[in-house]
Coordinates of C-alpha atoms and ligand atoms in Angstrom, one line a residue:
M1 CA 99.7 77.2 145.2
A2 CA 99.4 77.5 141.4
N3 CA 102.4 78.6 139.3
E4 CA 102.2 81.3 136.6
T5 CA 101.2 78.8 133.9
N6 CA 98.2 77.3 135.7
I7 CA 97.1 80.4 137.6
F8 CA 94.3 80.8 135.0
A9 CA 93.1 77.2 135.6
A10 CA 93.2 78.0 139.4
L11 CA 91.1 81.1 138.9
I12 CA 88.4 79.2 136.9
A13 CA 88.2 76.5 139.7
H14 CA 88.0 79.3 142.3
C15 CA 85.1 80.9 140.4
K16 CA 83.2 77.7 140.6
E17 CA 84.1 76.9 144.2
Y18 CA 83.0 80.3 145.5
G19 CA 79.8 80.9 143.6
Y20 CA 81.0 83.2 140.9
I21 CA 80.6 81.2 137.7
F22 CA 79.2 77.8 136.8
Q23 CA 79.2 76.0 133.5
S24 CA 75.7 76.4 132.0
S25 CA 73.5 73.2 132.4
E26 CA 76.4 71.5 134.2
I27 CA 74.2 68.5 135.2
Y28 CA 73.9 67.7 131.5
D29 CA 77.7 68.1 131.0
G30 CA 77.3 71.8 130.1
L31 CA 76.8 73.8 126.9
A32 CA 80.0 75.0 125.2
A33 CA 80.9 78.6 125.7
V34 CA 77.8 79.4 127.8
Y35 CA 78.1 80.2 131.5
D36 CA 75.9 81.0 134.5
Y37 CA 76.8 83.5 137.1
G38 CA 76.3 82.3 140.7
Q39 CA 75.3 84.3 143.8
N40 CA 78.6 86.2 144.0
G41 CA 79.2 86.5 140.3
A42 CA 75.7 87.9 139.6
Q43 CA 76.3 90.6 142.2
L44 CA 79.7 91.5 141.0
K45 CA 78.4 91.7 137.4
K46 CA 75.6 93.9 138.5
N47 CA 78.0 96.2 140.4
I48 CA 80.2 96.6 137.3
R49 CA 77.2 97.2 135.1
D50 CA 75.8 99.8 137.6
Y51 CA 79.2 101.5 137.7
W52 CA 79.3 101.8 133.9
W53 CA 75.7 102.9 133.8
K54 CA 76.3 105.6 136.4
S55 CA 79.5 106.8 134.7
M56 CA 77.7 107.1 131.3
T57 CA 74.2 108.3 132.2
Q58 CA 74.5 110.1 135.5
L59 CA 77.9 111.7 135.1
N60 CA 77.3 112.8 131.5
E61 CA 74.4 115.2 131.2
N62 CA 74.1 114.6 127.5
I63 CA 74.0 110.7 127.6
V64 CA 70.7 108.8 128.4
G65 CA 70.1 105.1 128.7
I66 CA 67.6 102.8 127.1
D67 CA 66.7 99.1 127.2
A68 CA 65.7 97.9 123.7
A69 CA 64.4 94.4 123.0
I70 CA 66.6 91.5 122.0
F71 CA 64.4 90.6 119.1
M72 CA 64.3 93.2 116.3
H73 CA 62.7 93.4 112.9
P74 CA 64.8 91.2 110.6
T75 CA 65.4 94.0 108.2
T76 CA 67.4 95.7 110.9
W77 CA 70.2 93.2 110.3
K78 CA 70.0 93.5 106.6
A79 CA 70.3 97.3 107.0
S80 CA 73.2 97.1 109.5
G81 CA 75.1 94.8 107.1
H82 CA 75.2 91.9 109.6
V83 CA 73.3 89.5 107.2
D84 CA 75.8 90.0 104.5
N85 CA 79.0 90.8 106.3
F86 CA 78.9 89.5 109.9
S87 CA 80.9 86.5 109.1
D88 CA 84.4 85.2 109.8
P89 CA 86.7 83.1 107.6
M90 CA 86.6 79.5 108.8
I91 CA 88.4 76.4 108.1
D92 CA 87.4 72.8 108.9
N93 CA 89.8 69.9 109.8
K94 CA 88.7 67.0 107.6
D95 CA 89.7 64.4 110.1
S96 CA 88.2 65.7 113.3
K97 CA 85.4 67.7 111.5
K98 CA 86.3 70.5 113.9
R99 CA 85.7 74.0 112.6
Y100 CA 88.1 76.9 113.4
R101 CA 88.0 80.6 113.0
V102 CA 91.1 81.1 110.8
D103 CA 92.5 84.0 112.9
H104 CA 92.1 81.9 116.1
L105 CA 93.9 78.9 114.6
I106 CA 96.8 81.1 113.4
E107 CA 97.0 83.0 116.7
G108 CA 97.0 79.7 118.6
F109 CA 99.9 78.6 116.4
A110 CA 101.8 81.9 117.0
D111 CA 101.2 81.4 120.8
E112 CA 102.9 78.0 120.6
L113 CA 105.8 79.5 118.7
K114 CA 106.2 82.2 121.3
A115 CA 106.1 79.6 124.1
A116 CA 108.9 77.7 122.3
G117 CA 111.0 81.0 122.2
Q118 CA 110.4 81.6 118.4
T119 CA 109.0 85.1 118.9
E120 CA 110.3 86.5 115.6
K121 CA 108.7 83.7 113.6
A122 CA 105.4 84.1 115.5
D123 CA 105.4 87.9 114.9
A124 CA 106.0 87.3 111.2
V125 CA 103.2 84.8 110.9
L126 CA 100.8 87.2 112.7
A127 CA 101.8 90.1 110.4
E128 CA 101.2 88.0 107.4
M129 CA 97.8 86.9 108.7
D130 CA 96.8 90.6 109.3
A131 CA 97.8 91.5 105.8
L132 CA 95.9 88.5 104.2
L133 CA 92.8 89.2 106.4
A134 CA 92.9 92.9 105.3
K135 CA 92.7 91.7 101.7
D136 CA 90.2 88.9 102.3
D137 CA 92.8 86.7 100.7
F138 CA 91.4 83.3 101.6
A139 CA 93.7 81.3 99.4
G140 CA 96.7 83.1 101.0
L141 CA 95.4 82.2 104.5
K142 CA 95.0 78.6 103.5
K143 CA 98.6 78.6 102.1
L144 CA 99.8 80.2 105.4
I145 CA 98.2 77.4 107.4
D146 CA 99.4 74.6 105.1
D147 CA 103.0 76.0 104.7
N148 CA 103.4 76.2 108.5
K149 CA 101.8 72.7 109.0
M150 CA 99.3 74.0 111.6
T151 CA 97.5 71.1 113.2
C152 CA 94.1 70.5 114.6
A153 CA 94.1 70.3 118.4
I154 CA 91.9 67.1 118.2
S155 CA 93.1 65.1 115.2
K156 CA 96.7 66.5 115.3
T157 CA 96.6 66.5 111.5
C158 CA 97.0 69.3 108.9
N159 CA 94.2 68.0 106.6
W160 CA 92.2 71.2 106.0
T161 CA 89.3 72.3 103.8
D162 CA 89.4 75.6 102.0
V163 CA 88.8 78.8 103.9
R164 CA 85.1 79.9 103.8
Q165 CA 82.9 82.6 105.3
F166 CA 80.5 81.7 108.1
N167 CA 77.8 84.0 109.5
L168 CA 77.8 84.3 113.3
M169 CA 74.2 85.3 113.9
F170 CA 71.8 82.9 115.6
K171 CA 68.4 82.5 113.9
T172 CA 65.1 81.5 115.5
E173 CA 61.5 81.4 114.5
F174 CA 59.1 84.1 115.5
G175 CA 55.4 83.4 116.2
A176 CA 53.4 80.3 115.5
V177 CA 52.0 81.1 112.1
A178 CA 53.1 78.7 109.4
S179 CA 54.2 80.3 106.2
D180 CA 54.9 78.9 102.7
N181 CA 58.3 80.7 102.9
P182 CA 60.1 79.5 106.1
D183 CA 62.3 82.7 105.9
D184 CA 59.2 84.8 106.7
N185 CA 59.3 83.9 110.3
I186 CA 63.0 84.1 110.9
V187 CA 64.3 86.5 113.4
Y188 CA 67.9 86.8 114.7
L189 CA 69.2 87.0 118.3
R190 CA 70.9 90.4 118.2
P191 CA 74.7 90.0 117.8
E192 CA 75.2 93.5 119.2
T193 CA 73.1 95.9 121.3
A194 CA 74.0 98.9 119.2
Q195 CA 71.2 98.4 116.6
G196 CA 68.5 98.8 119.3
I197 CA 70.0 102.3 119.9
F198 CA 70.1 103.2 116.2
V199 CA 66.5 102.3 115.5
N200 CA 65.5 104.4 118.5
F201 CA 67.6 107.4 117.6
L202 CA 64.8 109.7 116.6
N203 CA 62.5 108.5 119.5
V204 CA 65.1 109.4 122.1
Q205 CA 66.3 112.6 120.3
K206 CA 62.7 113.9 120.1
T207 CA 61.3 112.8 123.4
G208 CA 64.5 113.8 125.3
R209 CA 65.0 117.0 123.3
M210 CA 68.6 116.0 122.9
K211 CA 71.0 118.3 121.1
I212 CA 74.0 117.0 119.2
P213 CA 76.5 115.9 120.5
F214 CA 74.6 113.5 122.7
G215 CA 74.8 109.8 123.6
I216 CA 72.5 106.8 124.0
A217 CA 73.7 104.0 126.3
Q218 CA 72.5 100.5 126.7
T219 CA 73.5 97.3 128.4
G220 CA 72.2 93.9 127.5
K221 CA 72.6 90.4 126.1
A222 CA 74.1 89.7 122.7
F223 CA 74.5 86.4 120.9
R224 CA 77.2 85.1 118.5
N225 CA 77.6 81.6 117.2
E226 CA 81.4 81.8 117.9
I227 CA 83.2 78.9 116.3
V228 CA 86.1 78.7 118.6
A229 CA 84.8 79.7 121.9
R230 CA 87.5 79.3 124.5
Q231 CA 89.3 80.9 127.4
F232 CA 86.4 80.6 129.8
I233 CA 84.1 83.7 129.7
F234 CA 86.5 85.6 127.4
R235 CA 84.6 84.4 124.2
M236 CA 81.1 83.2 124.8
R237 CA 78.1 82.5 122.6
E238 CA 75.7 84.4 124.9
F239 CA 77.3 87.5 126.5
E240 CA 76.5 91.0 127.7
Q241 CA 77.6 94.3 126.2
M242 CA 77.7 97.8 127.5
E243 CA 77.5 100.1 124.5
M244 CA 77.2 103.8 124.0
Q245 CA 76.5 105.5 120.7
Y246 CA 77.6 109.1 120.6
F247 CA 75.8 111.1 117.9
I248 CA 77.9 113.9 116.4
R249 CA 78.3 116.3 113.5
P250 CA 79.8 114.8 110.3
G251 CA 83.4 115.8 110.1
S252 CA 83.9 115.9 113.9
Q253 CA 84.4 112.1 114.2
M254 CA 88.2 112.1 114.7
E255 CA 87.9 114.7 117.6
W256 CA 85.3 112.5 119.4
Y257 CA 87.0 109.2 118.5
N258 CA 90.1 110.5 120.3
Y259 CA 88.1 111.9 123.2
W260 CA 86.3 108.6 123.9
K261 CA 89.4 106.5 123.4
E262 CA 91.1 108.4 126.2
E263 CA 88.0 108.7 128.4
R264 CA 87.3 104.9 128.2
K265 CA 90.9 104.0 129.1
K266 CA 90.8 106.4 132.1
W267 CA 87.5 104.8 133.1
H268 CA 89.1 101.3 133.2
E269 CA 91.9 102.7 135.3
S270 CA 89.3 104.1 137.7
L271 CA 88.3 100.5 138.3
G272 CA 91.8 99.8 139.6
I273 CA 93.2 98.4 136.3
P274 CA 96.8 99.5 136.1
A275 CA 97.7 101.7 133.1
E276 CA 100.5 99.4 132.1
K277 CA 98.0 96.5 131.8
L278 CA 96.0 98.4 129.1
R279 CA 97.0 99.4 125.6
F280 CA 95.4 100.6 122.4
H281 CA 95.5 98.4 119.3
D282 CA 94.4 100.1 116.0
H283 CA 92.5 97.9 113.6
I284 CA 94.1 97.3 110.3
K285 CA 91.0 95.6 108.8
L286 CA 88.0 97.8 109.5
A287 CA 84.6 96.3 110.2
H288 CA 82.1 96.9 107.5
Y289 CA 80.6 100.0 109.3
A290 CA 83.8 101.8 110.5
D291 CA 86.2 104.5 109.2
A292 CA 88.4 104.1 112.2
A293 CA 88.5 101.6 115.0
L294 CA 90.7 100.4 117.8
D295 CA 90.6 98.0 120.7
I296 CA 91.5 98.8 124.3
E297 CA 93.4 95.7 125.1
F298 CA 94.1 94.2 128.5
E299 CA 96.9 91.8 129.4
F300 CA 94.9 88.7 130.4
P301 CA 96.7 85.7 131.9
F302 CA 96.7 84.3 128.3
G303 CA 98.1 87.4 126.7
W304 CA 97.0 90.8 125.3
K305 CA 93.4 90.7 124.1
E306 CA 90.5 93.0 123.3
L307 CA 88.5 94.3 126.2
E308 CA 86.6 97.2 124.6
G309 CA 86.1 98.5 121.1
I310 CA 86.0 102.2 120.1
H311 CA 84.6 102.6 116.6
S312 CA 83.9 105.6 114.4
R313 CA 80.8 104.2 112.6
T314 CA 80.3 107.3 110.4
D315 CA 76.6 107.6 109.2
H316 CA 76.6 104.0 108.1
D317 CA 73.9 102.7 110.5
L318 CA 71.5 105.6 110.5
G319 CA 72.0 106.2 106.8
S320 CA 71.3 102.5 106.1
H321 CA 68.2 102.4 108.4
Q322 CA 66.9 105.5 106.6
K323 CA 67.3 103.7 103.2
Y324 CA 65.7 100.4 104.3
S325 CA 62.9 101.9 106.5
K326 CA 62.3 104.9 104.2
K327 CA 62.0 107.0 107.4
K328 CA 64.1 110.1 107.8
M329 CA 67.0 109.6 110.3
Q330 CA 68.0 113.2 110.3
Y331 CA 68.7 115.9 112.8
F332 CA 68.2 119.6 112.3
D333 CA 71.2 121.5 113.8
N334 CA 70.4 125.2 114.3
D335 CA 73.8 126.0 115.7
I336 CA 75.7 128.4 113.4
D337 CA 78.5 126.9 111.3
P338 CA 81.4 129.5 111.6
A339 CA 82.6 128.6 108.1
T340 CA 79.3 129.7 106.5
G341 CA 77.7 131.9 109.1
K342 CA 74.5 129.8 108.6
P343 CA 72.9 127.0 110.7
Y344 CA 74.5 123.5 110.1
G345 CA 71.0 122.5 109.0
N346 CA 69.7 118.9 108.3
Y347 CA 72.0 115.9 108.3
V348 CA 72.3 112.2 109.2
P349 CA 74.5 112.3 112.3
Y350 CA 77.8 110.5 112.5
V351 CA 78.5 108.1 115.4
V352 CA 81.4 107.2 117.6
E353 CA 80.7 104.0 119.6
T354 CA 82.2 102.7 122.8
S355 CA 81.5 99.0 123.3
V356 CA 82.8 96.9 126.2
G357 CA 81.9 93.3 127.0
L358 CA 80.6 93.0 130.6
D359 CA 81.8 89.4 130.9
R360 CA 85.2 90.3 129.6
L361 CA 85.5 93.2 132.1
F362 CA 84.4 90.8 134.8
L363 CA 87.2 88.4 133.8
T364 CA 89.7 91.4 133.8
I365 CA 88.7 92.4 137.3
L366 CA 88.9 88.8 138.6
S367 CA 92.3 88.1 136.9
L368 CA 93.7 91.1 138.6
A369 CA 92.0 90.4 141.9
Y370 CA 93.0 86.7 142.3
A371 CA 96.1 86.2 144.5
E372 CA 97.6 83.3 146.3
E373 CA 99.6 84.5 149.2
K374 CA 102.0 82.8 151.6
W375 CA 103.8 84.3 154.6
T376 CA 105.7 83.5 157.8
K377 CA 103.9 84.4 161.1
E378 CA 105.5 85.9 164.1
D379 CA 105.8 82.4 165.8
G380 CA 107.7 81.2 162.7
T381 CA 105.0 79.0 161.2
E382 CA 103.8 79.3 157.6
D383 CA 100.4 80.6 156.7
S384 CA 98.6 81.1 153.3
R385 CA 95.4 82.3 151.8
V386 CA 93.7 82.8 148.4
V387 CA 92.2 86.3 148.2
L388 CA 90.2 88.2 145.7
R389 CA 91.3 91.8 145.9
I390 CA 88.3 93.2 144.1
P391 CA 88.0 97.0 144.5
A392 CA 85.7 97.6 147.5
K393 CA 83.3 99.8 145.4
I394 CA 82.3 96.8 143.2
A395 CA 82.9 93.9 145.6
P396 CA 79.7 91.7 145.8
I397 CA 79.6 91.7 149.6
K398 CA 81.0 94.8 151.4
L399 CA 80.8 93.7 155.0
A400 CA 80.8 90.3 156.8
V401 CA 79.2 90.5 160.3
L402 CA 80.7 87.8 162.5
P403 CA 79.8 87.2 166.1
L404 CA 82.9 85.5 167.8
V405 CA 80.7 82.8 169.4
K406 CA 77.1 81.7 168.9
K407 CA 76.1 82.6 172.5
D408 CA 76.4 85.2 175.3
G409 CA 74.3 87.8 173.4
L410 CA 76.9 88.3 170.7
P411 CA 74.6 87.1 167.8
E412 CA 71.9 89.6 168.9
I413 CA 74.4 92.5 168.7
A414 CA 75.6 91.2 165.3
R415 CA 72.0 91.1 164.1
E416 CA 71.5 94.8 165.2
I417 CA 74.6 95.7 163.2
M418 CA 73.3 93.8 160.2
N419 CA 69.9 95.6 160.4
E420 CA 71.7 99.0 160.7
C421 CA 73.9 98.4 157.6
K422 CA 72.1 96.1 155.2
N423 CA 69.9 98.9 153.8
S424 CA 73.0 100.8 152.7
F425 CA 75.3 98.1 151.3
M426 CA 75.5 94.4 150.9
C427 CA 76.2 92.5 154.2
F428 CA 76.7 88.9 155.0
Y429 CA 76.1 87.3 158.4
E430 CA 77.9 84.2 159.5
E431 CA 78.4 82.6 162.9
K432 CA 79.6 79.1 162.0
D433 CA 83.2 77.9 162.3
A434 CA 86.3 79.5 164.0
I435 CA 86.8 83.1 163.2
G436 CA 90.1 82.5 161.3
K437 CA 88.3 80.1 159.0
R438 CA 85.5 82.7 158.4
Y439 CA 88.0 85.4 157.6
R440 CA 89.6 83.1 155.0
R441 CA 86.3 82.4 153.4
M442 CA 85.5 86.1 153.2
D443 CA 89.0 86.7 151.6
A444 CA 88.3 84.0 149.0
I445 CA 85.0 85.7 148.1
G446 CA 86.6 89.1 148.1
T447 CA 84.8 90.8 151.0
P448 CA 86.8 93.9 151.8
F449 CA 85.7 94.3 155.4
C450 CA 84.8 91.9 158.3
V451 CA 83.5 93.0 161.6
T452 CA 83.8 90.8 164.7
I453 CA 81.6 91.1 167.7
D454 CA 83.2 89.8 170.9
H455 CA 82.8 90.0 174.6
Q456 CA 84.4 93.4 174.9
T457 CA 81.7 94.7 172.6
K458 CA 79.2 94.1 175.4
E459 CA 81.3 96.3 177.7
D460 CA 82.3 99.2 175.5
N461 CA 80.2 99.0 172.3
T462 CA 83.3 98.6 170.1
V463 CA 84.0 95.9 167.5
T464 CA 87.0 94.7 165.5
I465 CA 87.1 95.7 161.9
R466 CA 89.4 93.6 159.7
Y467 CA 90.7 94.8 156.3
R468 CA 90.9 92.1 153.6
D469 CA 93.9 93.6 151.8
T470 CA 96.2 94.2 154.7
M471 CA 94.6 91.8 157.2
V472 CA 95.1 94.6 159.7
Q473 CA 92.5 94.7 162.5
E474 CA 91.5 97.7 164.6
R475 CA 88.9 98.4 167.2
I476 CA 86.2 101.0 166.4
A477 CA 83.0 102.1 168.0
I478 CA 79.8 100.5 166.5
K479 CA 78.4 103.9 165.9
D480 CA 81.3 104.7 163.5
L481 CA 81.2 101.4 161.5
K482 CA 78.6 102.2 158.9
G483 CA 80.0 105.6 158.1
L484 CA 83.6 104.2 157.8
I485 CA 82.5 101.5 155.3
Q486 CA 80.4 103.9 153.3
E487 CA 83.4 106.3 153.1
K488 CA 85.7 103.4 151.9
I489 CA 83.3 102.1 149.2
N490 CA 82.5 105.5 147.8
Ligands
LIG1 N1 78.7 97.2 118.5 C1 80.1 96.9 118.2 C2 80.5 95.6 118.6 O1 79.7 94.7 118.9 P1 82.7 94.1 118.9 O2 84.1 94.5 118.9 O3 82.3 93.0 118.0 O4 81.9 95.4 118.5 C3 82.4 94.7 121.4 O5 82.3 93.8 120.3 C4 82.8 94.1 122.7 O6 82.0 93.0 123.0 C5 84.2 93.4 122.6 O7 85.2 94.4 122.8 C6 84.1 92.4 123.7 O8 84.4 93.0 124.9 C7 82.7 92.0 123.7 N2 82.5 90.7 122.9 C8 82.4 90.5 121.6 N3 82.2 89.2 121.3 C9 82.2 88.6 122.5 C10 82.1 87.2 122.9 N4 81.9 86.2 122.0 N5 82.1 86.9 124.2 C11 82.3 87.8 125.1 N6 82.4 89.2 124.8 C12 82.4 89.5 123.6

């Protein structure tokens, strides 16, 4: 059994052992901050993505989904401000040559202070860092690091360079045509999915005859050359975002910002995340595109961290694409403005964005689900299990079908149950090992229901259903099984 401090390490090991997450290219010793999802992880990720997609596009009549390409015209990133502004202040340790994001280095130092009981000093350091970051005061940040003798995790020295900006976009070459100017062929791997939505704003608005306010949603990969990529899948170099841009009238942004902030928190709670594990954190230093921004934070095993961002992006993106592309990014609003009695007319819409990292949400779900349990049985002996209490509606496998023995016609009945159910939800068939061992394996994967077919089944067409969370078992008729599970997962 892992204790509080190493529960996160136990979760990471569990993810590998049960086919959730593997280090990318593990046979070559891996690639830092890049991960692969295994058979159960890929299914859980898909279920979370589908749940988000349905909530956005099916349950909101005025939100539609698109799937834009990862590669975009390079001017996109000039217009969005990412070429000039998507950078973080970095510092290098001269001895180890290791580069750190300044905020991560200072946050790590504050975490150590907190662990040593110096909470007040930690809070003061973090407050000073926030103030310096807000002013882009690099000399002040360097002084804060030096004055507190912050050390490099590798060299253990405080021998630091000056603080410098470092762009986080990955570049690659496009096409095979050689050019005199190497920059001609450069394209970027998108650092956010949002720009694919902005450049398609008019295509979707016109072809979908969308009326403001309306939203465009998208899920997909994003890439950032994160310098300090740590905490497992929390900060990756290749990750997936689920973003929605909500196009609104200029001036209504605070109303929609507050609306989406509450809606998104409620949505996370609908996934079983307790309200007390979520909080809002207003940004002090705003991104280059925002006039208001906050994070929905979750209390991860390593502390409170950003799960989702809500940003009021004004008309920055559409306005800027209009300027760079010389194509109008306007909307004609023929609703009557009560202030003037005339139609609102032509304008570049404002945008409120909701942006959640799929991998980060995955980690949230798993860190809540992972439990190591111990209890005393009726005969006085000890028992234990590791269980993933993943909400049934997103669990990778919903039902395990388990014939008690591999003979006497039980596998045949089990196969009939599989055939009846597998079209409606994900099922898993297993006949190897003792039934107790099979239950434990299903607990560890997070399968909410197991059904066991035994000799009594042949007599009365009933089976035993076992519930993962309570371990309660009850006998039900085979004919009621599928309906019961469907009711529970919906
Ligand atoms: N379009 C706005 C945008 O990209 P962001 O706050 O930079 O805003 C949004 O990112 C979300 O994407 C974050 O809240 C986080 O969940 C996720 N995210 C960002 N960087 C990430 C990384 N390196 N690894 C995993 N998830 C990341």
